[in-house]
Coordinates of C-alpha atoms in Angstrom, one line a residue:
M1011 CA 31.3 18.6 13.5
Q1012 CA 27.9 18.2 12.0
K1013 CA 26.9 21.1 9.7
K1014 CA 23.9 23.0 10.9
P1015 CA 20.8 22.6 8.6
Q1016 CA 19.9 25.7 6.6
Q1017 CA 16.2 25.1 6.8
I1018 CA 13.6 22.8 8.3
S1019 CA 11.0 21.2 6.1
Y1020 CA 7.4 22.1 6.5
T1021 CA 6.5 18.6 7.6
V1022 CA 9.2 18.4 10.3
A1023 CA 8.3 21.9 11.5
K1024 CA 4.6 21.1 11.7
T1025 CA 5.3 17.9 13.5
A1026 CA 7.6 19.7 15.9
Y1027 CA 4.9 22.3 16.6
G1028 CA 2.5 19.4 17.4
I1029 CA 5.1 17.9 19.8
Y1030 CA 5.5 21.4 21.4
L1031 CA 1.8 21.5 22.1
V1032 CA 1.8 18.0 23.5
N1033 CA 4.6 18.8 25.8
E1034 CA 2.9 21.9 27.1
L1035 CA -0.3 19.9 27.7
R1036 CA 1.6 17.1 29.5
Q1037 CA 3.3 19.5 31.8
A1038 CA 0.0 21.3 32.6
C1039 CA -1.9 18.1 33.3
G1040 CA 1.0 16.2 35.0
K1041 CA 0.3 13.2 32.8
E1042 CA 2.1 11.5 29.9
L1043 CA -1.2 10.5 28.3
P1044 CA -4.0 12.8 29.5
T1045 CA -7.4 11.5 28.7
E1046 CA -10.3 13.4 27.0
T1047 CA -11.7 14.1 30.5
D1048 CA -8.3 15.4 31.7
V1049 CA -8.1 17.8 28.8
K1050 CA -11.6 19.0 29.3
K1051 CA -10.9 19.8 33.0
F1052 CA -7.8 21.6 32.0
L1053 CA -9.6 23.7 29.3
L1054 CA -12.3 24.6 31.8
R1055 CA -9.7 25.6 34.4
I1056 CA -7.9 28.0 32.0
N1057 CA -11.2 29.3 30.5
P1058 CA -14.4 28.7 32.5
S1059 CA -16.4 30.3 29.8
I1060 CA -15.2 28.0 27.0
T1061 CA -18.0 27.1 24.7
P1062 CA -19.3 23.5 24.3
T1063 CA -18.1 23.5 20.7
D1064 CA -14.6 24.4 21.7
L1065 CA -14.7 21.9 24.5
Q1066 CA -15.2 19.2 21.9
T1067 CA -11.6 19.6 20.8
A1068 CA -10.5 17.8 23.9
R1069 CA -10.8 14.4 22.3
Q1070 CA -8.6 15.3 19.4
I1071 CA -6.1 17.1 21.7
S1072 CA -5.8 13.9 23.8
R1073 CA -5.1 11.8 20.7
Y1074 CA -2.1 13.9 19.9
C1075 CA -0.5 12.7 23.1
Q1076 CA -0.5 9.2 21.6
T1077 CA 2.9 9.8 20.0
N1078 CA 3.2 6.2 18.9
K1079 CA 0.5 6.9 16.3
D1080 CA 0.3 9.2 13.3
Y1081 CA -2.2 11.8 14.8
I1082 CA 0.4 14.6 15.0
R1083 CA 1.9 13.8 11.6
E1084 CA -1.5 13.9 9.9
A1085 CA -2.7 17.0 11.8
R1086 CA -3.6 20.1 9.7
E1087 CA -1.8 23.4 10.4
E1088 CA -5.1 25.2 11.1
T1089 CA -6.2 22.5 13.5
L1090 CA -2.9 22.8 15.5
D1091 CA -3.5 26.6 15.6
K1092 CA -6.9 26.0 17.1
V1093 CA -5.4 23.6 19.7
A1094 CA -2.8 26.2 20.5
K1095 CA -5.5 28.8 21.1
A1096 CA -7.5 26.4 23.3
L1097 CA -4.5 25.5 25.4
N1098 CA -3.5 29.2 25.6
V1099 CA 0.2 28.4 25.0
S1100 CA 2.8 31.1 24.5
I1101 CA 3.4 30.3 20.8
K1102 CA 0.0 30.8 19.3
N1103 CA 0.3 29.5 15.8
M1104 CA 2.4 27.3 13.5
E1105 CA 3.8 30.3 11.6
A1106 CA 5.2 31.9 14.7
F1107 CA 6.7 28.6 15.8
R1108 CA 8.4 28.0 12.4
E1109 CA 10.0 31.4 12.6
K1110 CA 11.6 30.4 16.0
T1111 CA 13.0 27.2 14.5
N1112 CA 15.0 28.9 11.8
P1113 CA 18.4 27.3 12.1
L1114 CA 20.1 30.5 11.1
L1115 CA 18.8 32.3 14.2
K1116 CA 20.5 32.2 17.6
A1117 CA 17.2 31.4 19.2
F1118 CA 17.2 28.0 17.3
K1119 CA 19.0 26.3 20.2
Y1120 CA 16.0 26.8 22.5
Y1121 CA 13.7 25.0 20.1
S1122 CA 16.0 22.6 18.3
H1123 CA 15.0 19.8 20.7
Y1124 CA 11.5 19.9 19.3
I1125 CA 12.9 19.4 15.8
D1126 CA 15.0 16.4 17.1
E1127 CA 11.9 14.9 18.8
A1128 CA 9.9 15.4 15.5
L1129 CA 12.6 13.6 13.5
V1130 CA 12.7 10.6 16.0
Y1131 CA 8.8 10.5 15.9
L1132 CA 8.7 10.5 12.1
Q1133 CA 11.4 7.9 11.8
A1134 CA 9.6 5.6 14.3
L1135 CA 6.4 5.9 12.3
E1136 CA 8.2 5.0 9.1
Q1137 CA 9.6 1.9 10.7
T1138 CA 6.2 0.9 12.1
N1139 CA 4.5 1.5 8.7
A1140 CA 7.2 -0.6 6.9
G1141 CA 6.6 -3.5 9.2
E1142 CA 2.8 -3.2 8.7
D1143 CA 3.2 -3.0 5.0
K1144 CA 5.4 -6.2 5.1
R1145 CA 2.7 -8.0 7.0
K1146 CA 0.0 -6.9 4.6
F1147 CA 1.9 -7.7 1.4
Q1148 CA 2.6 -11.2 2.7
G1149 CA -1.1 -11.5 3.6
L1150 CA -2.1 -10.5 0.1
F1151 CA -0.2 -13.4 -1.3
S1152 CA -1.0 -15.8 1.7
A1153 CA 2.7 -16.2 2.2
D1154 CA 5.5 -16.1 4.7
A1155 CA 9.3 -16.0 4.5
Q1156 CA 9.4 -19.8 3.8
T1157 CA 6.7 -20.0 1.2
K1158 CA 7.9 -21.1 -2.3
T1159 CA 6.4 -19.3 -5.3
Y1160 CA 6.4 -20.5 -8.9
L1161 CA 5.7 -18.4 -11.9
S1162 CA 3.9 -19.6 -15.0
M1163 CA 4.7 -17.5 -18.0
I1164 CA 3.5 -17.4 -21.6
S1165 CA 6.1 -18.6 -24.2
Y1166 CA 5.9 -17.6 -27.8
H1167 CA 7.6 -20.2 -30.0
F1168 CA 8.5 -18.1 -33.0
G1169 CA 12.0 -19.7 -33.1
E1170 CA 10.5 -23.0 -34.1
E1171 CA 9.5 -21.4 -37.4
N1172 CA 12.4 -19.0 -37.9
K1173 CA 15.7 -20.7 -37.3
D1174 CA 17.6 -17.4 -37.6
L1175 CA 16.2 -16.2 -34.3
P1176 CA 18.6 -16.6 -31.3
A1177 CA 16.2 -18.6 -29.2
I1178 CA 13.2 -20.9 -29.7
S1179 CA 10.9 -19.4 -27.1
F1180 CA 10.3 -15.8 -26.2
G1181 CA 8.3 -14.0 -23.4
A1182 CA 6.4 -10.8 -24.2
E1183 CA 8.1 -7.7 -22.8
S1184 CA 4.8 -6.7 -21.2
D1185 CA 4.6 -10.0 -19.3
L1186 CA 8.3 -9.8 -18.4
K1187 CA 7.8 -6.3 -16.9
T1188 CA 5.0 -7.6 -14.6
E1189 CA 7.3 -10.5 -13.7
R1190 CA 10.1 -8.1 -12.7
I1191 CA 7.6 -6.0 -10.7
L1192 CA 6.5 -9.1 -8.7
I1193 CA 10.1 -10.2 -8.1
E1194 CA 11.0 -6.7 -6.8
L1195 CA 7.9 -6.6 -4.5
F1196 CA 8.6 -10.1 -3.1
D1197 CA 12.2 -9.1 -2.4
E1198 CA 11.1 -5.8 -0.8
Y1199 CA 8.6 -7.4 1.5
G1200 CA 10.7 -10.4 2.6
L1201 CA 9.4 -13.3 0.5
L1202 CA 11.4 -15.9 -1.3
P1203 CA 12.0 -14.9 -4.9
P1204 CA 9.6 -16.5 -7.4
Q1205 CA 11.0 -19.3 -9.6
Y1206 CA 9.8 -20.4 -12.9
M1207 CA 7.4 -23.3 -12.8
P1208 CA 9.2 -26.5 -14.2
E1209 CA 7.8 -27.5 -17.5
N1210 CA 7.4 -31.1 -16.3
I1211 CA 5.3 -30.3 -13.3
L1212 CA 2.0 -32.1 -13.2
L1213 CA -0.8 -29.5 -12.9
D1214 CA -3.0 -32.2 -11.3
S1215 CA -0.7 -32.2 -8.4
L1216 CA -0.9 -28.5 -7.6
D1217 CA -3.3 -29.1 -4.7
K1218 CA -1.2 -31.9 -3.3
Q1219 CA 1.9 -29.9 -2.2
P1220 CA 3.6 -31.1 0.9
A1221 CA 4.5 -27.6 2.0
K1222 CA 2.8 -24.2 1.5
T1223 CA 3.3 -23.3 -2.2
N1224 CA 2.0 -20.5 -4.4
F1225 CA 1.7 -20.5 -8.1
I1226 CA 1.3 -17.3 -10.1
A1227 CA 0.2 -17.2 -13.7
I1228 CA 1.2 -14.1 -15.5
G1229 CA -1.0 -13.7 -18.6
L1230 CA -4.3 -15.2 -19.7
F1231 CA -4.5 -16.5 -23.2
G1232 CA -1.8 -19.1 -23.9
N1233 CA -0.7 -19.5 -20.3
R1234 CA -0.9 -23.2 -19.5
L1235 CA -1.7 -22.6 -15.8
T1236 CA -4.5 -20.1 -16.5
G1237 CA -5.8 -22.5 -19.2
W1238 CA -5.7 -25.5 -16.9
M1239 CA -7.4 -23.6 -14.0
H1240 CA -10.1 -22.5 -16.4
S1241 CA -10.7 -25.9 -18.1
N1242 CA -10.9 -27.6 -14.7
N1243 CA -13.5 -25.2 -13.3
Y1244 CA -11.3 -23.8 -10.6
L1245 CA -12.2 -20.2 -11.5
N1246 CA -15.4 -18.5 -10.4
S1247 CA -18.3 -19.9 -12.3
S1248 CA -19.3 -16.4 -13.4
L1249 CA -15.9 -15.9 -15.1
N1250 CA -15.1 -17.1 -18.6
I1251 CA -11.8 -16.6 -20.4
L1252 CA -12.6 -16.8 -24.1
P1253 CA -9.5 -17.1 -26.3
G1254 CA -11.5 -17.5 -29.5
E1255 CA -13.3 -14.2 -29.0
K1256 CA -10.2 -12.6 -27.3
C1257 CA -12.3 -11.4 -24.5
L1258 CA -13.3 -11.9 -20.8
Q1259 CA -16.9 -12.7 -19.7
L1260 CA -17.9 -11.9 -16.1
N1261 CA -21.4 -12.0 -14.7
G1262 CA -22.7 -12.4 -18.3
K1263 CA -21.0 -9.3 -19.7
K1264 CA -18.2 -9.5 -22.2
Y1265 CA -15.2 -7.3 -22.0
Y1266 CA -13.0 -6.5 -25.1
A1267 CA -9.7 -4.6 -25.4
N1268 CA -9.8 -1.5 -27.5
R1269 CA -6.3 -0.7 -28.9
D1270 CA -7.5 2.5 -30.5
N1271 CA -8.6 3.9 -27.2
G1272 CA -5.8 2.3 -25.2
I1273 CA -8.3 0.4 -23.1
D1274 CA -7.8 -3.2 -21.8
Y1275 CA -9.2 -5.3 -19.1
A1276 CA -7.1 -7.3 -16.6
L1277 CA -7.8 -9.9 -13.9
F1278 CA -6.4 -10.5 -10.5
C1279 CA -7.7 -13.9 -9.3
K1280 CA -6.8 -15.8 -6.1
I1281 CA -7.9 -19.4 -5.7
A1282 CA -6.9 -21.5 -2.7
L1283 CA -6.7 -25.1 -3.9
S1284 CA -5.9 -26.6 -0.5
N1285 CA -4.3 -25.6 2.8
N1286 CA -0.9 -25.9 1.1
S1287 CA -1.5 -24.4 -2.4
T1288 CA -2.8 -21.1 -3.7
V1289 CA -3.0 -20.0 -7.4
F1290 CA -2.9 -16.4 -8.5
I1291 CA -3.8 -15.3 -12.0
I1292 CA -2.6 -11.8 -13.1
G1293 CA -3.1 -10.8 -16.7
G1294 CA -4.9 -8.7 -19.3
I1295 CA -6.6 -9.5 -22.5
E1296 CA -3.8 -7.8 -24.4
G1297 CA -0.2 -7.5 -23.3
F1298 CA -0.5 -3.9 -22.3
G1299 CA -3.3 -4.9 -19.8
T1300 CA -0.9 -7.4 -18.3
Q1301 CA 1.8 -4.7 -17.9
Q1302 CA -0.6 -2.2 -16.5
I1303 CA -2.1 -4.6 -13.9
G1304 CA 1.5 -5.3 -12.9
E1305 CA 2.2 -1.5 -12.5
Y1306 CA -1.0 -1.2 -10.5
L1307 CA 0.2 -3.8 -8.1
R1308 CA 3.5 -2.0 -7.8
D1309 CA 1.9 1.3 -7.0
S1310 CA -1.4 0.3 -5.3
W1311 CA -1.2 -3.3 -4.1
L1312 CA -2.7 -2.2 -0.8
N1313 CA -6.0 -1.6 -2.7
V1314 CA -5.9 -5.2 -3.8
Y1315 CA -5.0 -6.4 -0.3
N1316 CA -8.2 -4.8 1.0
Y1317 CA -10.2 -7.2 -1.2
A1318 CA -8.1 -10.3 -1.3
A1319 CA -6.4 -10.8 2.1
G1320 CA -7.9 -13.5 4.2
R1321 CA -10.2 -14.7 1.5
P1322 CA -9.8 -18.1 -0.1
A1323 CA -11.1 -17.0 -3.5
V1324 CA -11.2 -13.5 -5.1
T1325 CA -11.9 -12.4 -8.7
L1326 CA -11.2 -8.7 -9.5
L1327 CA -11.6 -7.2 -12.9
F1328 CA -9.8 -3.9 -13.7
E1329 CA -10.1 -1.6 -16.6
T1330 CA -6.7 -0.3 -17.6
G1331 CA -5.9 2.7 -19.7
G1332 CA -5.2 6.3 -18.6
E1333 CA -5.8 4.9 -15.1
T1334 CA -6.5 1.5 -13.7
K1335 CA -9.8 1.1 -11.9
L1336 CA -11.8 -1.8 -10.5
V1337 CA -15.0 -2.5 -12.5
E1338 CA -16.1 -5.9 -11.2
Q1339 CA -15.5 -7.9 -8.0
I1340 CA -16.5 -11.4 -6.8
L1341 CA -15.4 -12.1 -3.2

């Protein structure tokens, strides 16, 4: 036998109250989806002296009946209380409703179905949002479930000089963290796991791929794919990556990392070479900028999606430090 819950969370209780109000309105109007006009007629019927201001709530009230959307979940408690007053329902406010949905009370059985409906509603929204997030993430990287992705990483060849080291080539931990973040994101959103770009691949052939292929360069200075894209003028003409000065130049302004202040600058670039090939460049001036732009993608990739999705070429420059913020964009 399932154990009775000891308490109902605020979000579930608030959602259940919204569903209670919707059910009361549907019964009063005799419609599953009463329109704004239907709600206005109902409000005038129960209160002929209702003010024009209070009557304006009819639009929002009718929206709550669209229980396939997030209007109820996002509703504020005070707004629901105003709706309850306008509808003249028996339970006048959220606080009173929550008291009645206390699982420890015998009266809970009369209101528990609202809790059940709220849980089903919230779960359905989560599933819908998950599908939408998947579509958007794949759109950000112009990919689908069959798109191959290759990673170009920076290798540091310290082992060539020190034979006591266990390997010849090393990747910076900051770059590797961003690599791991991308691999995890690709897996979460249903894309093929990125593979390392073969050393013998001809960069001149990137735009001649027989099937849809993505290439991601992680890191700027010393990354052979980033360097090739820059030297062959595939990047935006306003962007210069200057290894000698250890800086980035965008729209005539130079950006330098400042280790003392913990400030770095990082790029997210998207360049469509052909219908079958797209290159992404993700990296900072210093290693900590590369790591922080990776962490920003992990936490806020939807912000990047809003700029990059559907565009053949995008250049975004971020300042990283205490927070990561966009400072320049070329769309």
